[in-house]
């Protein structure tokens, strides 16, 4: 099994001043038989792996063993790696020293965990623009959903009103750092200030913010931060919930099983279980030490590198992308708070007369570009923004940039869109199981999928 012919030798050339990603030299096949460098414009879905993370994982692989319970030396090494990662995550999000770090599979898992740990009767307030991961874990009579605001200031006023109407008792406000649909940055500090005044805790969904900006929970004054490794240049299914320990400690374990227990005894008619304290309380089962290490190394690498060059790179590319997209006939950009609002490098849009799913298929099959189409797991928000933009489309297209993005990728996307609008697609496409697919699709799969 080899990837040699699809990934050329390592080279930190995408942008020498930035941490290198492992896919910088990935090439993909086109329907006309050519191979081109892959233009990954889908960082908001999952970001490529950092080379530093790949190296660290390779180093750990011979060592990984059971965490916490093994007496062997490799187990002790793995346990050290796993526990050190908690400190790294705490530092990465600027958490308080006493905050707990629970490792999860991803942001979805982290927010569902928090939802399961709320004290009885907690009022939850959130905006209906949330990604499903932050929207769906809280449902029921104690949840207030604030309709999509049109300006950051409206969001602040609406939150104040919603909190004023909450019954006494524990309260939680759920806020997204940056929208996965538009990239727009939410006024977290102002919202947190309102939440505090009304005695509410704040949970920050940092899935889209953390890969693009430093997150400082103390400066933002938020109580919980949830994030995903695979959006932060670390693959392997690890995420984290970082925050105040008390609610998590008082709750029943999220999962029942080994690792979450101190002692189990047979009381005849039932089992007597004494659960561990947080964070182990909510980490039943064998933990993902490799994934957690990957996540921690990604965080360290980004912090060590410094955010200024990363943010500058993304700002320049985003400006170029937005300027270029505006030249595509029929282009309509989606926006929550208007074109001037601060945003991370994500842009969603429609093109008049072009089905977003078909357009995404054309971009992939004929231009080697990866983008996302659909409603981006934020159905309510995306539909509302399509409505607001006056688009007749039911879905949108999203281009999202990151460390793996280059000027050439952006220019290729803009040129490809202009060419499809002007001349149509150069191939046939048909809907198969709801997805537009080249017909025929002669692109060969990599050998590791076809061998054997
Ligand atoms: N929150 C936001 C803003 C997201 O963009 C995403 C994923 O796209 C999630 C949460 C869920 O992340 P995950 O799928 O890693 O759980």
Short mmCIF file of C-alpha atoms and ligand atoms in Angstrom, two decimals:
data_model
loop_
_atom_site.label_atom_id
_atom_site.label_comp_id
_atom_site.label_asym_id
_atom_site.label_seq_id
_atom_site.Cartn_x
_atom_site.Cartn_y
_atom_site.Cartn_z
CA UNK A 1 0.00 0.00 0.00
CA UNK A 2 1.60 3.27 -1.05
CA UNK A 3 0.59 6.86 -1.41
CA UNK A 4 3.79 7.74 -3.24
CA UNK A 5 2.24 8.43 -6.60
CA UNK A 6 -0.48 10.72 -5.29
CA UNK A 7 1.61 12.68 -2.80
CA UNK A 8 4.92 13.93 -4.07
CA UNK A 9 7.86 14.18 -1.64
CA UNK A 10 7.40 16.46 1.33
CA UNK A 11 7.95 20.08 0.75
CA UNK A 12 7.01 23.00 2.96
CA UNK A 13 6.53 25.19 -0.03
CA UNK A 14 2.87 26.27 0.05
CA UNK A 15 4.01 29.21 2.10
CA UNK A 16 7.45 28.90 3.64
CA UNK A 17 6.57 31.15 6.59
CA UNK A 18 3.66 28.95 7.68
CA UNK A 19 3.49 25.54 9.35
CA UNK A 20 3.51 23.01 6.51
CA UNK A 21 0.65 20.60 5.84
CA UNK A 22 1.10 17.04 4.65
CA UNK A 23 -1.16 17.48 1.62
CA UNK A 24 0.77 20.40 0.11
CA UNK A 25 1.86 18.21 -2.80
CA UNK A 26 -1.29 16.12 -3.21
CA UNK A 27 -2.39 15.73 -6.81
CA UNK A 28 -5.82 14.58 -7.97
CA UNK A 29 -7.10 13.17 -11.27
CA UNK A 30 -9.45 15.08 -13.57
CA UNK A 31 -12.05 13.54 -15.87
CA UNK A 32 -9.97 14.48 -18.92
CA UNK A 33 -7.08 12.27 -17.72
CA UNK A 34 -4.81 15.00 -16.37
CA UNK A 35 -3.57 15.22 -12.77
CA UNK A 36 -3.40 18.58 -11.03
CA UNK A 37 -2.37 19.77 -7.57
CA UNK A 38 -5.38 19.50 -5.27
CA UNK A 39 -6.92 22.85 -4.39
CA UNK A 40 -8.43 22.06 -1.01
CA UNK A 41 -10.90 24.87 -0.38
CA UNK A 42 -12.78 22.93 2.26
CA UNK A 43 -10.75 23.65 5.39
CA UNK A 44 -13.91 24.50 7.35
CA UNK A 45 -15.04 20.88 7.04
CA UNK A 46 -11.69 19.27 7.90
CA UNK A 47 -8.23 20.78 7.69
CA UNK A 48 -5.23 18.85 6.38
CA UNK A 49 -2.70 17.43 8.82
CA UNK A 50 0.34 19.49 9.83
CA UNK A 51 3.68 17.90 9.01
CA UNK A 52 4.68 18.49 12.63
CA UNK A 53 1.64 16.45 13.69
CA UNK A 54 2.49 13.66 11.27
CA UNK A 55 6.03 13.52 12.66
CA UNK A 56 4.80 13.49 16.24
CA UNK A 57 2.29 10.74 15.53
CA UNK A 58 4.92 8.63 13.79
CA UNK A 59 7.15 9.05 16.80
CA UNK A 60 4.39 7.96 19.16
CA UNK A 61 3.08 4.99 17.19
CA UNK A 62 5.64 2.43 18.42
CA UNK A 63 4.99 3.60 21.97
CA UNK A 64 1.27 3.77 22.24
CA UNK A 65 -0.24 1.45 24.78
CA UNK A 66 -3.05 1.46 27.32
CA UNK A 67 -3.46 4.75 29.10
CA UNK A 68 -3.71 4.98 32.93
CA UNK A 69 -4.04 1.30 33.77
CA UNK A 70 -0.92 -0.37 32.37
CA UNK A 71 2.22 -0.96 34.41
CA UNK A 72 4.41 -1.40 31.34
CA UNK A 73 6.80 1.36 30.41
CA UNK A 74 4.99 2.08 27.14
CA UNK A 75 1.77 2.52 29.11
CA UNK A 76 3.50 4.99 31.34
CA UNK A 77 4.76 6.89 28.31
CA UNK A 78 1.28 6.91 26.77
CA UNK A 79 -0.26 8.07 30.03
CA UNK A 80 2.25 10.91 30.25
CA UNK A 81 1.52 11.94 26.65
CA UNK A 82 -2.22 11.87 27.31
CA UNK A 83 -2.11 13.83 30.57
CA UNK A 84 0.34 16.41 29.24
CA UNK A 85 -2.08 17.06 26.42
CA UNK A 86 -4.59 18.36 28.96
CA UNK A 87 -2.15 21.10 29.97
CA UNK A 88 -1.53 21.94 26.33
CA UNK A 89 -5.25 22.28 25.61
CA UNK A 90 -5.81 24.34 28.75
CA UNK A 91 -3.05 26.72 27.64
CA UNK A 92 -4.22 26.74 24.01
CA UNK A 93 -7.67 28.05 24.90
CA UNK A 94 -6.48 30.30 27.73
CA UNK A 95 -8.48 28.40 30.32
CA UNK A 96 -8.26 28.88 34.06
CA UNK A 97 -5.75 26.69 35.85
CA UNK A 98 -8.51 24.77 37.65
CA UNK A 99 -10.54 24.12 34.52
CA UNK A 100 -10.96 20.54 33.49
CA UNK A 101 -10.10 19.18 30.04
CA UNK A 102 -12.24 16.29 28.88
CA UNK A 103 -11.11 14.66 25.67
CA UNK A 104 -13.96 13.88 23.32
CA UNK A 105 -14.28 12.73 19.73
CA UNK A 106 -15.02 16.22 18.39
CA UNK A 107 -17.01 19.39 19.06
CA UNK A 108 -20.32 17.60 18.62
CA UNK A 109 -19.34 15.13 21.30
CA UNK A 110 -18.06 17.89 23.57
CA UNK A 111 -21.28 19.93 23.39
CA UNK A 112 -23.46 16.85 23.84
CA UNK A 113 -21.42 16.01 26.92
CA UNK A 114 -21.99 19.47 28.35
CA UNK A 115 -25.71 19.25 27.55
CA UNK A 116 -25.91 16.00 29.51
CA UNK A 117 -24.24 17.59 32.53
CA UNK A 118 -26.44 20.64 33.01
CA UNK A 119 -28.02 20.91 36.45
CA UNK A 120 -31.75 20.18 36.41
CA UNK A 121 -33.78 23.15 35.23
CA UNK A 122 -30.90 25.00 33.55
CA UNK A 123 -32.18 27.59 31.09
CA UNK A 124 -30.27 27.46 27.82
CA UNK A 125 -30.17 30.43 25.46
CA UNK A 126 -28.71 30.27 21.97
CA UNK A 127 -29.08 31.73 18.50
CA UNK A 128 -30.81 29.70 15.82
CA UNK A 129 -27.79 30.27 13.57
CA UNK A 130 -25.81 27.60 15.39
CA UNK A 131 -24.24 24.63 13.67
CA UNK A 132 -26.35 21.54 14.42
CA UNK A 133 -23.67 20.41 16.87
CA UNK A 134 -24.44 23.44 19.02
CA UNK A 135 -28.15 23.66 18.18
CA UNK A 136 -29.50 20.16 18.66
CA UNK A 137 -28.07 18.98 21.99
CA UNK A 138 -30.34 21.46 23.80
CA UNK A 139 -34.01 21.01 23.20
CA UNK A 140 -37.07 21.19 25.40
CA UNK A 141 -39.00 23.72 27.45
CA UNK A 142 -35.94 25.34 29.05
CA UNK A 143 -34.34 26.32 25.75
CA UNK A 144 -34.75 29.72 24.13
CA UNK A 145 -33.68 30.09 20.54
CA UNK A 146 -33.05 33.64 19.42
CA UNK A 147 -33.87 34.29 15.74
CA UNK A 148 -30.96 35.12 13.43
CA UNK A 149 -29.90 38.70 14.22
CA UNK A 150 -29.01 41.15 11.46
CA UNK A 151 -26.26 43.02 13.28
CA UNK A 152 -23.88 42.17 16.12
CA UNK A 153 -25.57 44.86 18.23
CA UNK A 154 -28.97 43.20 17.63
CA UNK A 155 -27.52 39.94 18.89
CA UNK A 156 -26.44 41.61 22.11
CA UNK A 157 -29.86 43.22 22.66
CA UNK A 158 -31.71 40.01 21.81
CA UNK A 159 -29.58 38.03 24.26
CA UNK A 160 -30.27 40.57 26.99
CA UNK A 161 -34.03 40.25 26.34
CA UNK A 162 -33.92 36.47 26.28
CA UNK A 163 -32.00 36.28 29.55
CA UNK A 164 -34.32 38.78 31.18
CA UNK A 165 -37.17 36.39 30.45
CA UNK A 166 -35.45 33.33 31.92
CA UNK A 167 -36.65 31.88 35.21
CA UNK A 168 -34.26 32.00 38.14
CA UNK A 169 -31.85 29.11 38.39
CA UNK A 170 -28.80 28.02 36.42
CA UNK A 171 -28.41 29.47 32.94
CA UNK A 172 -26.18 28.69 30.02
CA UNK A 173 -25.61 30.79 26.90
CA UNK A 174 -24.21 28.94 23.89
CA UNK A 175 -22.25 31.06 21.40
CA UNK A 176 -20.33 30.24 18.27
CA UNK A 177 -16.97 31.93 17.85
CA UNK A 178 -17.14 32.05 14.04
CA UNK A 179 -19.94 30.93 11.73
CA UNK A 180 -19.20 27.87 9.64
CA UNK A 181 -21.51 29.27 6.95
CA UNK A 182 -20.15 32.79 6.52
CA UNK A 183 -16.98 32.80 8.61
CA UNK A 184 -18.29 35.82 10.45
CA UNK A 185 -16.91 36.33 13.93
CA UNK A 186 -19.51 36.72 16.66
CA UNK A 187 -19.21 39.47 19.29
CA UNK A 188 -18.31 36.93 21.96
CA UNK A 189 -16.95 39.38 24.54
CA UNK A 190 -20.04 41.57 24.36
CA UNK A 191 -22.38 38.59 24.56
CA UNK A 192 -20.41 37.14 27.46
CA UNK A 193 -20.64 40.43 29.28
CA UNK A 194 -24.46 40.36 28.96
CA UNK A 195 -24.57 36.71 29.99
CA UNK A 196 -22.51 37.43 33.11
CA UNK A 197 -24.76 40.28 34.12
CA UNK A 198 -27.65 37.82 34.10
CA UNK A 199 -25.76 35.16 36.02
CA UNK A 200 -25.38 32.84 33.04
CA UNK A 201 -22.44 30.68 32.10
CA UNK A 202 -21.16 30.77 28.54
CA UNK A 203 -20.18 27.87 26.30
CA UNK A 204 -18.13 28.78 23.24
CA UNK A 205 -18.29 26.59 20.15
CA UNK A 206 -14.77 27.27 18.92
CA UNK A 207 -14.77 24.69 16.12
CA UNK A 208 -14.37 27.36 13.43
CA UNK A 209 -12.64 30.06 15.45
CA UNK A 210 -9.78 28.06 16.94
CA UNK A 211 -8.14 27.12 13.60
CA UNK A 212 -7.95 30.78 12.57
CA UNK A 213 -7.55 32.93 15.68
CA UNK A 214 -6.10 32.55 19.14
CA UNK A 215 -8.83 31.70 21.65
CA UNK A 216 -8.50 33.13 25.12
CA UNK A 217 -11.29 31.87 27.37
CA UNK A 218 -10.25 34.14 30.22
CA UNK A 219 -10.10 37.28 28.10
CA UNK A 220 -13.39 36.39 26.41
CA UNK A 221 -14.82 35.47 29.81
CA UNK A 222 -16.36 32.19 28.70
CA UNK A 223 -16.75 29.11 30.89
CA UNK A 224 -16.50 26.29 28.37
CA UNK A 225 -14.70 25.89 25.09
CA UNK A 226 -15.44 23.06 22.65
CA UNK A 227 -13.25 22.27 19.65
CA UNK A 228 -12.31 19.57 17.15
CA UNK A 229 -8.84 18.32 16.22
CA UNK A 230 -9.71 17.61 12.60
CA UNK A 231 -10.45 21.28 11.97
CA UNK A 232 -7.22 22.25 13.72
CA UNK A 233 -4.81 20.40 11.43
CA UNK A 234 -4.84 17.24 13.56
CA UNK A 235 -6.69 14.22 12.23
CA UNK A 236 -7.63 11.08 14.18
CA UNK A 237 -10.94 11.89 15.86
CA UNK A 238 -10.04 13.85 18.96
CA UNK A 239 -11.67 16.96 20.34
CA UNK A 240 -12.05 18.57 23.73
CA UNK A 241 -14.37 20.25 26.17
CA UNK A 242 -12.40 22.62 28.38
CA UNK A 243 -14.04 24.44 31.24
CA UNK A 244 -15.44 24.62 34.73
CA UNK A 245 -15.43 21.28 36.47
CA UNK A 246 -18.36 21.55 38.91
CA UNK A 247 -21.32 20.72 36.64
CA UNK A 248 -19.32 17.97 34.96
CA UNK A 249 -18.31 16.56 38.32
CA UNK A 250 -21.87 16.55 39.66
CA UNK A 251 -23.33 14.78 36.63
CA UNK A 252 -23.66 11.11 35.89
CA UNK A 253 -20.92 9.91 33.55
CA UNK A 254 -21.58 10.61 29.90
CA UNK A 255 -20.63 7.03 29.05
CA UNK A 256 -20.59 4.13 31.49
CA UNK A 257 -17.63 1.81 31.44
CA UNK A 258 -14.03 1.19 32.40
CA UNK A 259 -11.88 4.20 33.13
CA UNK A 260 -14.82 6.18 34.51
CA UNK A 261 -15.02 4.10 37.66
CA UNK A 262 -13.08 3.97 40.93
CA UNK A 263 -14.76 0.84 42.18
CA UNK A 264 -17.56 -1.53 41.26
CA UNK A 265 -18.99 -3.96 43.82
CA UNK A 266 -21.68 -6.59 43.65
CA UNK A 267 -24.51 -5.74 46.04
CA UNK A 268 -26.57 -8.74 45.01
CA UNK A 269 -29.61 -7.01 43.58
CA UNK A 270 -27.54 -4.28 41.91
CA UNK A 271 -24.05 -3.03 41.30
CA UNK A 272 -22.50 -0.46 43.55
CA UNK A 273 -20.48 1.94 41.41
CA UNK A 274 -18.23 4.70 42.59
CA UNK A 275 -17.46 6.92 39.62
CA UNK A 276 -14.14 8.65 39.02
CA UNK A 277 -13.74 12.39 39.29
CA UNK A 278 -13.55 14.55 36.17
CA UNK A 279 -12.07 14.39 33.65
CA UNK A 280 -11.89 10.55 33.67
CA UNK A 281 -15.53 10.45 34.79
CA UNK A 282 -16.56 11.38 31.25
CA UNK A 283 -13.88 9.45 29.37
CA UNK A 284 -15.03 5.85 29.78
CA UNK A 285 -13.42 3.34 27.47
CA UNK A 286 -9.86 3.25 26.14
CA UNK A 287 -8.90 6.77 25.24
CA UNK A 288 -7.62 7.90 21.86
CA UNK A 289 -4.08 8.68 22.92
CA UNK A 290 -2.80 9.06 19.35
CA UNK A 291 -5.59 11.46 18.43
CA UNK A 292 -5.16 13.46 21.60
CA UNK A 293 -1.42 13.70 21.00
CA UNK A 294 -2.08 14.86 17.41
CA UNK A 295 -4.47 17.52 18.71
CA UNK A 296 -2.02 18.73 21.36
CA UNK A 297 0.89 18.90 18.91
CA UNK A 298 -1.26 20.85 16.45
CA UNK A 299 -2.17 23.33 19.20
CA UNK A 300 1.46 23.68 20.28
CA UNK A 301 2.63 24.10 16.70
CA UNK A 302 0.13 26.86 15.96
CA UNK A 303 0.86 28.66 19.22
CA UNK A 304 4.62 28.32 18.83
CA UNK A 305 4.49 29.52 15.27
CA UNK A 306 2.51 32.58 16.27
CA UNK A 307 -0.88 33.67 14.98
CA UNK A 308 0.07 36.89 13.22
CA UNK A 309 1.49 35.29 10.04
CA UNK A 310 -1.36 32.76 9.93
CA UNK A 311 -3.97 35.49 10.22
CA UNK A 312 -2.22 37.67 7.65
CA UNK A 313 -1.98 34.79 5.17
CA UNK A 314 -5.67 34.03 5.57
CA UNK A 315 -6.77 37.66 5.45
CA UNK A 316 -4.91 38.25 2.18
CA UNK A 317 -6.32 35.11 0.62
CA UNK A 318 -9.83 35.83 1.83
CA UNK A 319 -9.70 39.36 0.39
CA UNK A 320 -8.52 37.92 -2.90
CA UNK A 321 -11.24 35.29 -2.83
CA UNK A 322 -14.04 37.75 -2.09
CA UNK A 323 -12.80 40.21 -4.70
CA UNK A 324 -12.51 37.42 -7.25
CA UNK A 325 -15.92 35.92 -6.46
CA UNK A 326 -17.54 39.32 -6.91
CA UNK A 327 -16.43 39.22 -10.58
CA UNK A 328 -18.34 35.98 -11.25
CA UNK A 329 -21.57 36.83 -13.07
CA UNK A 330 -24.58 35.91 -10.90
CA UNK A 331 -22.55 35.65 -7.68
CA UNK A 332 -24.38 36.32 -4.41
CA UNK A 333 -22.47 36.10 -1.13
CA UNK A 334 -24.16 35.03 2.10
CA UNK A 335 -23.71 37.17 5.16
CA UNK A 336 -25.10 37.43 8.65
CA UNK A 337 -23.94 40.87 9.68
CA UNK A 338 -22.96 42.46 6.37
CA UNK A 339 -19.83 42.52 4.22
CA UNK A 340 -17.70 44.55 6.63
CA UNK A 341 -18.04 42.27 9.64
CA UNK A 342 -14.85 40.60 10.84
CA UNK A 343 -14.64 37.06 9.48
CA UNK A 344 -12.38 34.05 9.26
CA UNK A 345 -11.53 32.65 5.86
CA UNK A 346 -14.86 31.11 4.89
CA UNK A 347 -17.19 32.32 2.11
CA UNK A 348 -20.57 30.86 1.13
CA UNK A 349 -22.38 31.91 -2.00
CA UNK A 350 -24.65 31.04 -4.87
CA UNK A 351 -24.32 31.63 -8.59
CA UNK A 352 -27.53 32.38 -10.47
CA UNK A 353 -28.71 29.48 -12.60
CA UNK A 354 -26.06 27.09 -11.25
CA UNK A 355 -27.02 24.22 -9.00
CA UNK A 356 -24.47 24.34 -6.14
CA UNK A 357 -24.14 20.56 -6.03
CA UNK A 358 -23.50 20.34 -9.76
CA UNK A 359 -21.09 23.26 -9.60
CA UNK A 360 -19.15 21.55 -6.79
CA UNK A 361 -18.95 18.39 -8.92
CA UNK A 362 -17.66 20.36 -11.92
CA UNK A 363 -15.05 22.14 -9.80
CA UNK A 364 -13.79 18.80 -8.55
CA UNK A 365 -13.96 16.79 -11.79
CA UNK A 366 -12.65 19.41 -14.20
CA UNK A 367 -10.50 21.67 -12.01
CA UNK A 368 -9.26 19.60 -9.05
CA UNK A 369 -10.92 21.91 -6.52
CA UNK A 370 -12.60 20.69 -3.34
CA UNK A 371 -15.43 22.86 -1.98
CA UNK A 372 -18.56 22.10 0.03
CA UNK A 373 -22.15 22.44 -1.14
CA UNK A 374 -25.42 22.17 0.75
CA UNK A 375 -26.64 23.68 4.00
CA UNK A 376 -23.43 23.03 5.97
CA UNK A 377 -25.09 21.36 8.99
CA UNK A 378 -26.63 24.72 9.80
CA UNK A 379 -29.92 24.34 7.96
CA UNK A 380 -31.81 27.10 9.69
CA UNK A 381 -29.02 29.64 9.33
CA UNK A 382 -28.18 28.83 5.73
CA UNK A 383 -31.82 28.84 4.57
CA UNK A 384 -32.38 32.15 6.31
CA UNK A 385 -29.28 33.72 4.76
CA UNK A 386 -30.27 32.44 1.32
CA UNK A 387 -33.66 34.08 1.86
CA UNK A 388 -32.10 37.30 3.04
CA UNK A 389 -29.81 37.39 0.03
CA UNK A 390 -32.87 37.02 -2.21
CA UNK A 391 -31.47 33.82 -3.68
CA UNK A 392 -33.87 31.37 -5.25
CA UNK A 393 -31.45 28.52 -4.55
CA UNK A 394 -32.15 26.00 -1.81
CA UNK A 395 -28.50 25.33 -1.12
CA UNK A 396 -25.17 27.15 -1.33
CA UNK A 397 -21.52 26.61 -2.13
CA UNK A 398 -18.77 27.20 0.44
CA UNK A 399 -15.08 27.87 -0.09
CA UNK A 400 -12.93 27.85 3.03
CA UNK A 401 -9.25 28.58 3.32
CA UNK A 402 -6.49 27.70 5.72
CA UNK A 403 -2.81 26.87 6.01
CA UNK A 404 -2.99 24.62 2.94
CA UNK A 405 -4.42 27.35 0.71
CA UNK A 406 -2.50 29.32 -1.89
CA UNK A 407 -3.13 32.23 -4.23
CA UNK A 408 -3.20 29.75 -7.11
CA UNK A 409 -6.03 27.80 -5.44
CA UNK A 410 -8.10 30.94 -5.04
CA UNK A 411 -7.43 32.13 -8.58
CA UNK A 412 -8.20 28.70 -9.96
CA UNK A 413 -11.58 28.68 -8.22
CA UNK A 414 -12.52 32.12 -9.50
CA UNK A 415 -11.39 31.30 -13.05
CA UNK A 416 -13.25 27.97 -12.98
CA UNK A 417 -16.49 29.60 -11.82
CA UNK A 418 -16.23 32.28 -14.48
CA UNK A 419 -15.60 29.66 -17.13
CA UNK A 420 -18.57 27.48 -16.07
CA UNK A 421 -20.85 30.52 -16.09
CA UNK A 422 -19.57 31.62 -19.52
CA UNK A 423 -19.24 28.27 -21.30
CA UNK A 424 -21.00 25.66 -19.19
CA UNK A 425 -19.48 22.42 -17.95
CA UNK A 426 -17.09 20.45 -20.13
CA UNK A 427 -18.45 17.04 -19.11
CA UNK A 428 -21.73 15.29 -18.41
CA UNK A 429 -23.07 15.05 -14.89
CA UNK A 430 -26.02 13.24 -13.41
CA UNK A 431 -27.61 12.87 -10.01
CA UNK A 432 -26.75 9.57 -8.35
CA UNK A 433 -28.25 9.04 -4.89
CA UNK A 434 -28.81 12.76 -4.58
CA UNK A 435 -25.23 13.76 -5.50
CA UNK A 436 -24.07 15.21 -8.80
CA UNK A 437 -21.49 12.88 -10.31
CA UNK A 438 -19.48 13.00 -13.54
CA UNK A 439 -20.95 10.63 -16.12
CA UNK A 440 -18.84 8.68 -16.88
CA UNK A 441 -16.31 9.15 -14.08
CA UNK A 442 -12.97 7.82 -15.35
CA UNK A 443 -10.89 9.22 -12.47
CA UNK A 444 -8.77 6.43 -10.99
CA UNK A 445 -8.87 5.89 -7.25
CA UNK A 446 -5.50 5.76 -5.48
CA UNK A 447 -3.88 2.31 -5.44
CA UNK A 448 -4.41 1.77 -1.72
CA UNK A 449 -8.14 1.67 -2.48
CA UNK A 450 -7.94 -0.53 -5.54
CA UNK A 451 -5.06 -2.87 -4.69
CA UNK A 452 -5.81 -6.48 -3.85
N1 LIG B 1 -19.50 23.86 15.30
C1 LIG B 1 -19.16 24.45 14.16
C2 LIG B 1 -19.21 25.94 14.07
C3 LIG B 1 -18.75 23.68 13.09
O1 LIG B 1 -18.40 24.27 11.95
C4 LIG B 1 -18.70 22.28 13.22
C5 LIG B 1 -18.31 21.43 12.08
O2 LIG B 1 -18.34 21.81 10.94
C6 LIG B 1 -19.07 21.73 14.44
C7 LIG B 1 -19.44 22.54 15.47
C8 LIG B 1 -19.04 20.25 14.64
O3 LIG B 1 -17.74 19.79 14.56
P1 LIG B 1 -17.46 18.23 14.53
O4 LIG B 1 -18.11 17.71 13.30
O5 LIG B 1 -15.99 18.12 14.50
O6 LIG B 1 -18.06 17.67 15.76
#
